[in-house]
């Protein structure tokens, strides 16, 4: 199999994470008073299961080219438990609903008929890339 077109190098990935830590990561730590998680893990099997689910449900809706959008979120603070970041993965339709401001590319609409995926695992303390 050939390398997917949108792959980046390990060095580029490290640079992206370091940029996040120095900017947003520091701001979150200053604002919250603690370091937040910044990496999330799913097994390949979990992702494949979810992709299969999205494809099947999308097909039932006549959507031929579904996509996935990854959102940042945060769990609520509960008692002594910190409000840590999370991600959730949301299915999209193949219907265009607008354009992105930066690239002027099509933006696909979220498919609110299919449940998002959450409950990933994250390292603590966060793992460096």
CSV table of N, CA and C in Angstrom, one decimal:
chain,number,residue,atom,x,y,z
A,1,UNK,N,0.8,-1.2,0.0
A,1,UNK,CA,0.0,0.0,0.0
A,1,UNK,C,0.9,1.2,0.0
A,2,UNK,N,0.5,2.2,-0.8
A,2,UNK,CA,1.2,3.5,-0.8
A,2,UNK,C,0.9,4.3,0.4
A,3,UNK,N,1.8,5.2,0.7
A,3,UNK,CA,1.6,6.2,1.8
A,3,UNK,C,0.4,7.1,1.4
A,4,UNK,N,-0.5,7.3,2.3
A,4,UNK,CA,-1.6,8.2,2.0
A,4,UNK,C,-1.1,9.6,1.8
A,5,UNK,N,-1.8,10.4,0.9
A,5,UNK,CA,-1.3,11.7,0.5
A,5,UNK,C,-1.2,12.7,1.7
A,6,UNK,N,-2.1,12.6,2.6
A,6,UNK,CA,-2.2,13.6,3.7
A,6,UNK,C,-1.3,13.2,4.9
A,7,UNK,N,-0.5,12.2,4.8
A,7,UNK,CA,0.5,11.9,5.9
A,7,UNK,C,1.5,13.0,6.0
A,8,UNK,N,1.9,13.2,7.3
A,8,UNK,CA,3.0,14.1,7.5
A,8,UNK,C,4.1,13.4,8.2
A,9,UNK,N,5.3,14.0,8.2
A,9,UNK,CA,6.5,13.4,8.8
A,9,UNK,C,6.3,13.4,10.4
A,10,UNK,N,7.1,12.6,11.0
A,10,UNK,CA,7.2,12.6,12.5
A,10,UNK,C,7.7,14.0,13.0
A,11,UNK,N,8.6,14.5,12.3
A,11,UNK,CA,9.1,15.9,12.7
A,11,UNK,C,8.0,16.9,12.6
A,12,UNK,N,7.2,16.9,11.5
A,12,UNK,CA,6.1,17.8,11.4
A,12,UNK,C,5.1,17.6,12.5
A,13,UNK,N,4.8,16.4,12.9
A,13,UNK,CA,3.9,16.1,14.0
A,13,UNK,C,4.4,16.6,15.3
A,14,UNK,N,5.7,16.4,15.5
A,14,UNK,CA,6.3,17.0,16.8
A,14,UNK,C,6.2,18.5,16.8
A,15,UNK,N,6.5,19.1,15.7
A,15,UNK,CA,6.4,20.6,15.6
A,15,UNK,C,4.9,21.0,15.9
A,16,UNK,N,4.0,20.4,15.3
A,16,UNK,CA,2.6,20.7,15.6
A,16,UNK,C,2.2,20.6,17.1
A,17,UNK,N,2.6,19.5,17.7
A,17,UNK,CA,2.3,19.3,19.1
A,17,UNK,C,3.1,20.4,19.9
A,18,UNK,N,4.3,20.6,19.6
A,18,UNK,CA,5.1,21.6,20.4
A,18,UNK,C,4.4,23.0,20.2
A,19,UNK,N,4.0,23.4,19.0
A,19,UNK,CA,3.3,24.6,18.8
A,19,UNK,C,2.0,24.7,19.7
A,20,UNK,N,1.3,23.6,19.8
A,20,UNK,CA,0.1,23.6,20.6
A,20,UNK,C,0.4,23.7,22.1
A,21,UNK,N,1.4,23.0,22.5
A,21,UNK,CA,1.8,23.1,24.0
A,21,UNK,C,2.2,24.5,24.3
A,22,UNK,N,3.0,25.1,23.5
A,22,UNK,CA,3.5,26.5,23.8
A,22,UNK,C,2.5,27.6,23.7
A,23,UNK,N,1.4,27.3,23.0
A,23,UNK,CA,0.4,28.4,22.8
A,23,UNK,C,-0.8,27.9,23.6
A,24,UNK,N,-1.7,27.1,23.1
A,24,UNK,CA,-2.9,26.8,23.7
A,24,UNK,C,-2.7,26.0,25.0
A,25,UNK,N,-1.8,25.1,25.0
A,25,UNK,CA,-1.5,24.3,26.2
A,25,UNK,C,-1.2,25.1,27.4
A,26,UNK,N,-0.3,26.1,27.2
A,26,UNK,CA,0.0,27.0,28.3
A,26,UNK,C,-1.2,27.8,28.8
A,27,UNK,N,-2.0,28.3,27.8
A,27,UNK,CA,-3.1,29.1,28.1
A,27,UNK,C,-4.1,28.3,28.9
A,28,UNK,N,-4.3,27.1,28.6
A,28,UNK,CA,-5.3,26.2,29.3
A,28,UNK,C,-4.7,25.9,30.7
A,29,UNK,N,-3.5,25.6,30.8
A,29,UNK,CA,-2.9,25.4,32.1
A,29,UNK,C,-3.0,26.6,33.0
A,30,UNK,N,-2.7,27.8,32.5
A,30,UNK,CA,-2.8,29.0,33.2
A,30,UNK,C,-4.3,29.3,33.7
A,31,UNK,N,-5.2,29.0,32.7
A,31,UNK,CA,-6.6,29.3,33.0
A,31,UNK,C,-7.2,28.3,34.0
A,32,UNK,N,-6.9,27.0,33.8
A,32,UNK,CA,-7.5,26.0,34.6
A,32,UNK,C,-6.7,25.7,35.9
A,33,UNK,N,-5.4,26.0,35.9
A,33,UNK,CA,-4.6,25.8,37.1
A,33,UNK,C,-3.9,24.4,37.1
A,34,UNK,N,-4.0,23.7,36.0
A,34,UNK,CA,-3.4,22.3,35.9
A,34,UNK,C,-3.2,22.0,34.4
A,35,UNK,N,-2.3,21.0,34.2
A,35,UNK,CA,-2.1,20.6,32.8
A,35,UNK,C,-3.3,19.7,32.4
A,36,UNK,N,-3.7,19.9,31.1
A,36,UNK,CA,-4.8,19.2,30.6
A,36,UNK,C,-4.3,18.0,29.7
A,37,UNK,N,-5.1,17.0,29.5
A,37,UNK,CA,-4.7,16.0,28.5
A,37,UNK,C,-4.7,16.6,27.1
A,38,UNK,N,-3.9,16.0,26.2
A,38,UNK,CA,-3.8,16.5,24.9
A,38,UNK,C,-3.6,15.4,23.8
A,39,UNK,N,-3.8,14.1,24.3
A,39,UNK,CA,-3.7,13.0,23.3
A,39,UNK,C,-4.7,12.0,23.7
A,40,UNK,N,-5.3,11.4,22.7
A,40,UNK,CA,-6.4,10.5,22.8
A,40,UNK,C,-6.2,9.3,22.0
A,41,UNK,N,-6.7,8.1,22.5
A,41,UNK,CA,-6.4,6.8,21.9
A,41,UNK,C,-7.6,6.0,21.7
A,42,UNK,N,-7.7,5.5,20.5
A,42,UNK,CA,-8.7,4.4,20.2
A,42,UNK,C,-8.0,3.3,19.5
A,43,UNK,N,-8.4,2.1,19.8
A,43,UNK,CA,-7.8,0.9,19.1
A,43,UNK,C,-8.3,1.0,17.6
A,44,UNK,N,-7.5,0.3,16.7
A,44,UNK,CA,-7.9,0.2,15.3
A,44,UNK,C,-9.3,-0.4,15.2
A,45,UNK,N,-9.5,-1.5,16.0
A,45,UNK,CA,-10.8,-2.2,16.0
A,45,UNK,C,-11.9,-1.3,16.3
A,46,UNK,N,-11.8,-0.4,17.3
A,46,UNK,CA,-12.8,0.5,17.7
A,46,UNK,C,-13.1,1.5,16.6
A,47,UNK,N,-12.1,2.0,16.0
A,47,UNK,CA,-12.3,2.9,14.8
A,47,UNK,C,-12.9,2.2,13.6
A,48,UNK,N,-12.5,1.0,13.3
A,48,UNK,CA,-13.0,0.3,12.2
A,48,UNK,C,-14.5,0.0,12.5
A,49,UNK,N,-14.8,-0.4,13.7
A,49,UNK,CA,-16.2,-0.7,14.1
A,49,UNK,C,-17.1,0.6,13.9
A,50,UNK,N,-16.6,1.7,14.3
A,50,UNK,CA,-17.3,3.0,14.2
A,50,UNK,C,-17.5,3.4,12.7
A,51,UNK,N,-16.4,3.3,12.0
A,51,UNK,CA,-16.5,3.6,10.5
A,51,UNK,C,-17.5,2.7,9.8
A,52,UNK,N,-17.5,1.4,10.1
A,52,UNK,CA,-18.4,0.5,9.5
A,52,UNK,C,-19.9,0.9,9.9
A,53,UNK,N,-20.1,1.3,11.2
A,53,UNK,CA,-21.4,1.7,11.6
A,53,UNK,C,-21.8,3.0,10.9
A,54,UNK,N,-20.9,4.0,10.7
A,54,UNK,CA,-21.3,5.2,10.0
A,54,UNK,C,-21.6,4.9,8.5
A,55,UNK,N,-20.8,4.1,7.9
A,55,UNK,CA,-21.0,3.7,6.5
A,55,UNK,C,-22.4,3.1,6.4
A,56,UNK,N,-22.7,2.1,7.2
A,56,UNK,CA,-24.0,1.4,7.2
A,56,UNK,C,-25.2,2.4,7.4
A,57,UNK,N,-25.1,3.2,8.4
A,57,UNK,CA,-26.2,4.1,8.7
A,57,UNK,C,-26.3,5.2,7.6
A,58,UNK,N,-25.2,5.6,7.1
A,58,UNK,CA,-25.2,6.6,6.1
A,58,UNK,C,-25.8,6.1,4.8
A,59,UNK,N,-25.4,4.8,4.5
A,59,UNK,CA,-26.0,4.1,3.3
A,59,UNK,C,-27.5,4.0,3.4
A,60,UNK,N,-28.0,3.7,4.6
A,60,UNK,CA,-29.4,3.7,4.8
A,60,UNK,C,-30.1,5.0,4.5
A,61,UNK,N,-29.4,6.1,4.6
A,61,UNK,CA,-29.9,7.5,4.4
A,61,UNK,C,-29.6,7.9,3.0
A,62,UNK,N,-28.9,7.1,2.2
A,62,UNK,CA,-28.6,7.5,0.8
A,62,UNK,C,-27.4,8.3,0.7
A,63,UNK,N,-26.6,8.4,1.7
A,63,UNK,CA,-25.3,9.2,1.7
A,63,UNK,C,-24.2,8.3,1.2
A,64,UNK,N,-23.7,8.7,0.0
A,64,UNK,CA,-22.7,7.8,-0.7
A,64,UNK,C,-21.2,8.1,-0.2
A,65,UNK,N,-20.9,9.3,0.3
A,65,UNK,CA,-19.6,9.6,0.7
A,65,UNK,C,-19.6,10.3,2.0
A,66,UNK,N,-19.8,9.5,3.1
A,66,UNK,CA,-19.8,10.1,4.4
A,66,UNK,C,-18.4,10.5,4.9
A,67,UNK,N,-18.3,11.4,5.8
A,67,UNK,CA,-17.0,11.7,6.4
A,67,UNK,C,-17.1,11.7,7.9
A,68,UNK,N,-15.9,12.1,8.5
A,68,UNK,CA,-15.9,12.2,10.0
A,68,UNK,C,-15.2,13.5,10.3
A,69,UNK,N,-15.8,14.2,11.3
A,69,UNK,CA,-15.2,15.4,11.8
A,69,UNK,C,-14.8,15.2,13.3
A,70,UNK,N,-13.7,15.7,13.7
A,70,UNK,CA,-13.2,15.5,15.1
A,70,UNK,C,-13.3,16.8,15.8
A,71,UNK,N,-14.1,16.7,16.9
A,71,UNK,CA,-14.3,17.9,17.7
A,71,UNK,C,-13.6,17.8,19.0
A,72,UNK,N,-13.2,19.0,19.6
A,72,UNK,CA,-12.6,19.1,20.9
A,72,UNK,C,-13.8,19.3,21.9
A,73,UNK,N,-13.7,18.7,23.1
A,73,UNK,CA,-14.7,18.9,24.1
A,73,UNK,C,-14.0,18.9,25.4
A,74,UNK,N,-14.8,19.1,26.5
A,74,UNK,CA,-14.3,19.0,27.9
A,74,UNK,C,-15.4,18.4,28.8
A,75,UNK,N,-14.9,17.5,29.6
A,75,UNK,CA,-15.9,16.9,30.6
A,75,UNK,C,-16.1,17.9,31.7
A,76,UNK,N,-17.3,17.9,32.3
A,76,UNK,CA,-17.6,18.8,33.4
A,76,UNK,C,-16.8,18.4,34.6
A,77,UNK,N,-16.5,19.4,35.4
A,77,UNK,CA,-15.8,19.2,36.7
A,77,UNK,C,-16.8,18.5,37.6
A,78,UNK,N,-16.4,17.4,38.3
A,78,UNK,CA,-17.3,16.7,39.2
A,78,UNK,C,-16.5,16.5,40.5
A,79,UNK,N,-16.9,17.2,41.5
A,79,UNK,CA,-16.2,17.0,42.8
A,79,UNK,C,-14.8,17.4,42.7
A,80,UNK,N,-13.9,16.4,43.1
A,80,UNK,CA,-12.4,16.6,43.0
A,80,UNK,C,-11.9,16.3,41.6
A,81,UNK,N,-12.7,15.8,40.7
A,81,UNK,CA,-12.3,15.3,39.4
A,81,UNK,C,-12.2,16.6,38.5
A,82,UNK,N,-11.0,16.7,37.9
A,82,UNK,CA,-10.7,17.9,37.0
A,82,UNK,C,-11.6,17.8,35.7
A,83,UNK,N,-11.8,18.9,35.2
A,83,UNK,CA,-12.5,19.0,33.9
A,83,UNK,C,-11.4,18.8,32.8
A,84,UNK,N,-11.3,17.6,32.3
A,84,UNK,CA,-10.2,17.3,31.3
A,84,UNK,C,-10.8,17.4,29.9
A,85,UNK,N,-10.0,17.7,28.9
A,85,UNK,CA,-10.4,17.7,27.5
A,85,UNK,C,-10.7,16.3,27.0
A,86,UNK,N,-11.5,16.2,26.0
A,86,UNK,CA,-11.8,15.0,25.3
A,86,UNK,C,-11.9,15.4,23.8
A,87,UNK,N,-12.1,14.3,23.0
A,87,UNK,CA,-12.5,14.5,21.6
A,87,UNK,C,-13.7,13.7,21.4
A,88,UNK,N,-14.5,14.0,20.4
A,88,UNK,CA,-15.5,13.1,19.9
A,88,UNK,C,-15.6,13.2,18.4
A,89,UNK,N,-15.9,12.1,17.8
A,89,UNK,CA,-15.9,12.0,16.3
A,89,UNK,C,-17.3,12.1,15.8
A,90,UNK,N,-17.6,13.0,14.9
A,90,UNK,CA,-19.0,13.2,14.4
A,90,UNK,C,-19.1,12.8,12.9
A,91,UNK,N,-20.1,12.0,12.5
A,91,UNK,CA,-20.2,11.7,11.1
A,91,UNK,C,-20.7,13.0,10.3
A,92,UNK,N,-20.3,13.0,9.1
A,92,UNK,CA,-20.8,14.1,8.2
A,92,UNK,C,-21.5,13.5,7.0
A,93,UNK,N,-22.3,14.3,6.4
A,93,UNK,CA,-23.0,13.9,5.1
A,93,UNK,C,-22.1,14.2,3.9
A,94,UNK,N,-22.6,13.9,2.8
A,94,UNK,CA,-21.9,14.3,1.6
A,94,UNK,C,-22.5,15.5,1.0
A,95,UNK,N,-23.3,16.2,1.8
A,95,UNK,CA,-23.9,17.5,1.4
A,95,UNK,C,-23.1,18.7,1.8
A,96,UNK,N,-22.9,19.5,0.9
A,96,UNK,CA,-22.1,20.7,1.2
A,96,UNK,C,-23.0,21.8,1.8
A,97,UNK,N,-22.5,22.4,2.9
A,97,UNK,CA,-23.3,23.4,3.6
A,97,UNK,C,-22.6,24.7,3.7
A,98,UNK,N,-21.5,24.9,3.1
A,98,UNK,CA,-20.8,26.2,3.2
A,98,UNK,C,-19.3,26.1,2.8
A,99,UNK,N,-18.6,27.0,3.1
A,99,UNK,CA,-17.1,27.0,2.8
A,99,UNK,C,-16.3,27.3,4.0
A,100,UNK,N,-15.1,26.8,4.0
A,100,UNK,CA,-14.2,27.2,5.1
A,100,UNK,C,-13.6,28.6,4.8
A,101,UNK,N,-13.4,29.3,5.9
A,101,UNK,CA,-12.9,30.7,5.7
A,101,UNK,C,-11.5,30.8,5.1
A,102,UNK,N,-10.7,29.8,5.5
A,102,UNK,CA,-9.3,30.0,5.1
A,102,UNK,C,-9.0,29.4,3.7
A,103,UNK,N,-9.5,28.2,3.4
A,103,UNK,CA,-9.2,27.6,2.2
A,103,UNK,C,-10.2,27.7,1.1
A,104,UNK,N,-11.4,28.3,1.4
A,104,UNK,CA,-12.5,28.4,0.5
A,104,UNK,C,-12.8,27.0,-0.1
A,105,UNK,N,-12.8,26.0,0.8
A,105,UNK,CA,-13.2,24.7,0.3
A,105,UNK,C,-14.6,24.3,0.9
A,106,UNK,N,-15.2,23.4,0.2
A,106,UNK,CA,-16.5,22.9,0.7
A,106,UNK,C,-16.4,22.4,2.1
A,107,UNK,N,-17.5,22.6,2.9
A,107,UNK,CA,-17.6,22.1,4.2
A,107,UNK,C,-18.8,21.2,4.3
A,108,UNK,N,-18.6,20.0,4.7
A,108,UNK,CA,-19.7,19.0,4.7
A,108,UNK,C,-20.5,19.1,6.0
A,109,UNK,N,-21.8,19.0,5.9
A,109,UNK,CA,-22.7,19.1,7.0
A,109,UNK,C,-22.6,17.9,8.0
A,110,UNK,N,-22.7,18.2,9.3
A,110,UNK,CA,-22.8,17.1,10.3
A,110,UNK,C,-24.0,16.3,10.1
A,111,UNK,N,-23.9,15.0,10.3
A,111,UNK,CA,-25.1,14.1,10.2
A,111,UNK,C,-25.5,13.8,11.7
A,112,UNK,N,-26.5,14.6,12.1
A,112,UNK,CA,-27.0,14.5,13.5
A,112,UNK,C,-27.9,13.3,13.7
A,113,UNK,N,-28.1,12.5,12.6
A,113,UNK,CA,-28.9,11.3,12.8
A,113,UNK,C,-28.1,10.1,13.2
A,114,UNK,N,-26.8,10.3,13.3
A,114,UNK,CA,-25.9,9.2,13.7
A,114,UNK,C,-25.1,9.7,14.9
A,115,UNK,N,-25.0,8.9,16.0
A,115,UNK,CA,-24.4,9.3,17.2
A,115,UNK,C,-22.9,9.4,17.0
A,116,UNK,N,-22.3,10.5,17.7
A,116,UNK,CA,-20.9,10.6,17.7
A,116,UNK,C,-20.2,9.5,18.5
A,117,UNK,N,-18.9,9.4,18.3
A,117,UNK,CA,-18.0,8.4,19.1
A,117,UNK,C,-17.2,9.2,20.1
A,118,UNK,N,-17.2,8.7,21.3
A,118,UNK,CA,-16.4,9.4,22.4
A,118,UNK,C,-15.8,8.3,23.2
A,119,UNK,N,-15.4,8.6,24.4
A,119,UNK,CA,-14.8,7.6,25.4
A,119,UNK,C,-13.5,7.0,24.9
A,120,UNK,N,-12.6,7.9,24.4
A,120,UNK,CA,-11.3,7.4,24.1
A,120,UNK,C,-10.5,7.3,25.4
A,121,UNK,N,-9.3,6.8,25.3
A,121,UNK,CA,-8.4,6.7,26.4
A,121,UNK,C,-7.4,7.8,26.2
A,122,UNK,N,-6.9,8.4,27.3
A,122,UNK,CA,-5.8,9.3,27.2
A,122,UNK,C,-4.7,9.0,28.3
A,123,UNK,N,-3.5,9.4,28.0
A,123,UNK,CA,-2.4,9.1,28.9
A,123,UNK,C,-2.4,10.2,30.0
A,124,UNK,N,-2.0,9.8,31.2
A,124,UNK,CA,-1.8,10.7,32.2
A,124,UNK,C,-0.5,10.4,32.9
A,125,UNK,N,0.4,11.4,33.0
A,125,UNK,CA,0.3,12.7,32.3
A,125,UNK,C,0.3,12.5,30.8
A,126,UNK,N,0.0,13.5,30.1
A,126,UNK,CA,0.0,13.4,28.6
A,126,UNK,C,1.3,12.9,28.1
A,127,UNK,N,1.2,12.1,27.1
A,127,UNK,CA,2.4,11.5,26.4
A,127,UNK,C,2.9,12.5,25.4
A,128,UNK,N,4.2,12.6,25.4
A,128,UNK,CA,4.9,13.5,24.3
A,128,UNK,C,4.9,12.7,23.0
A,129,UNK,N,4.7,13.4,21.9
A,129,UNK,CA,4.9,12.7,20.6
A,129,UNK,C,6.3,12.8,20.2
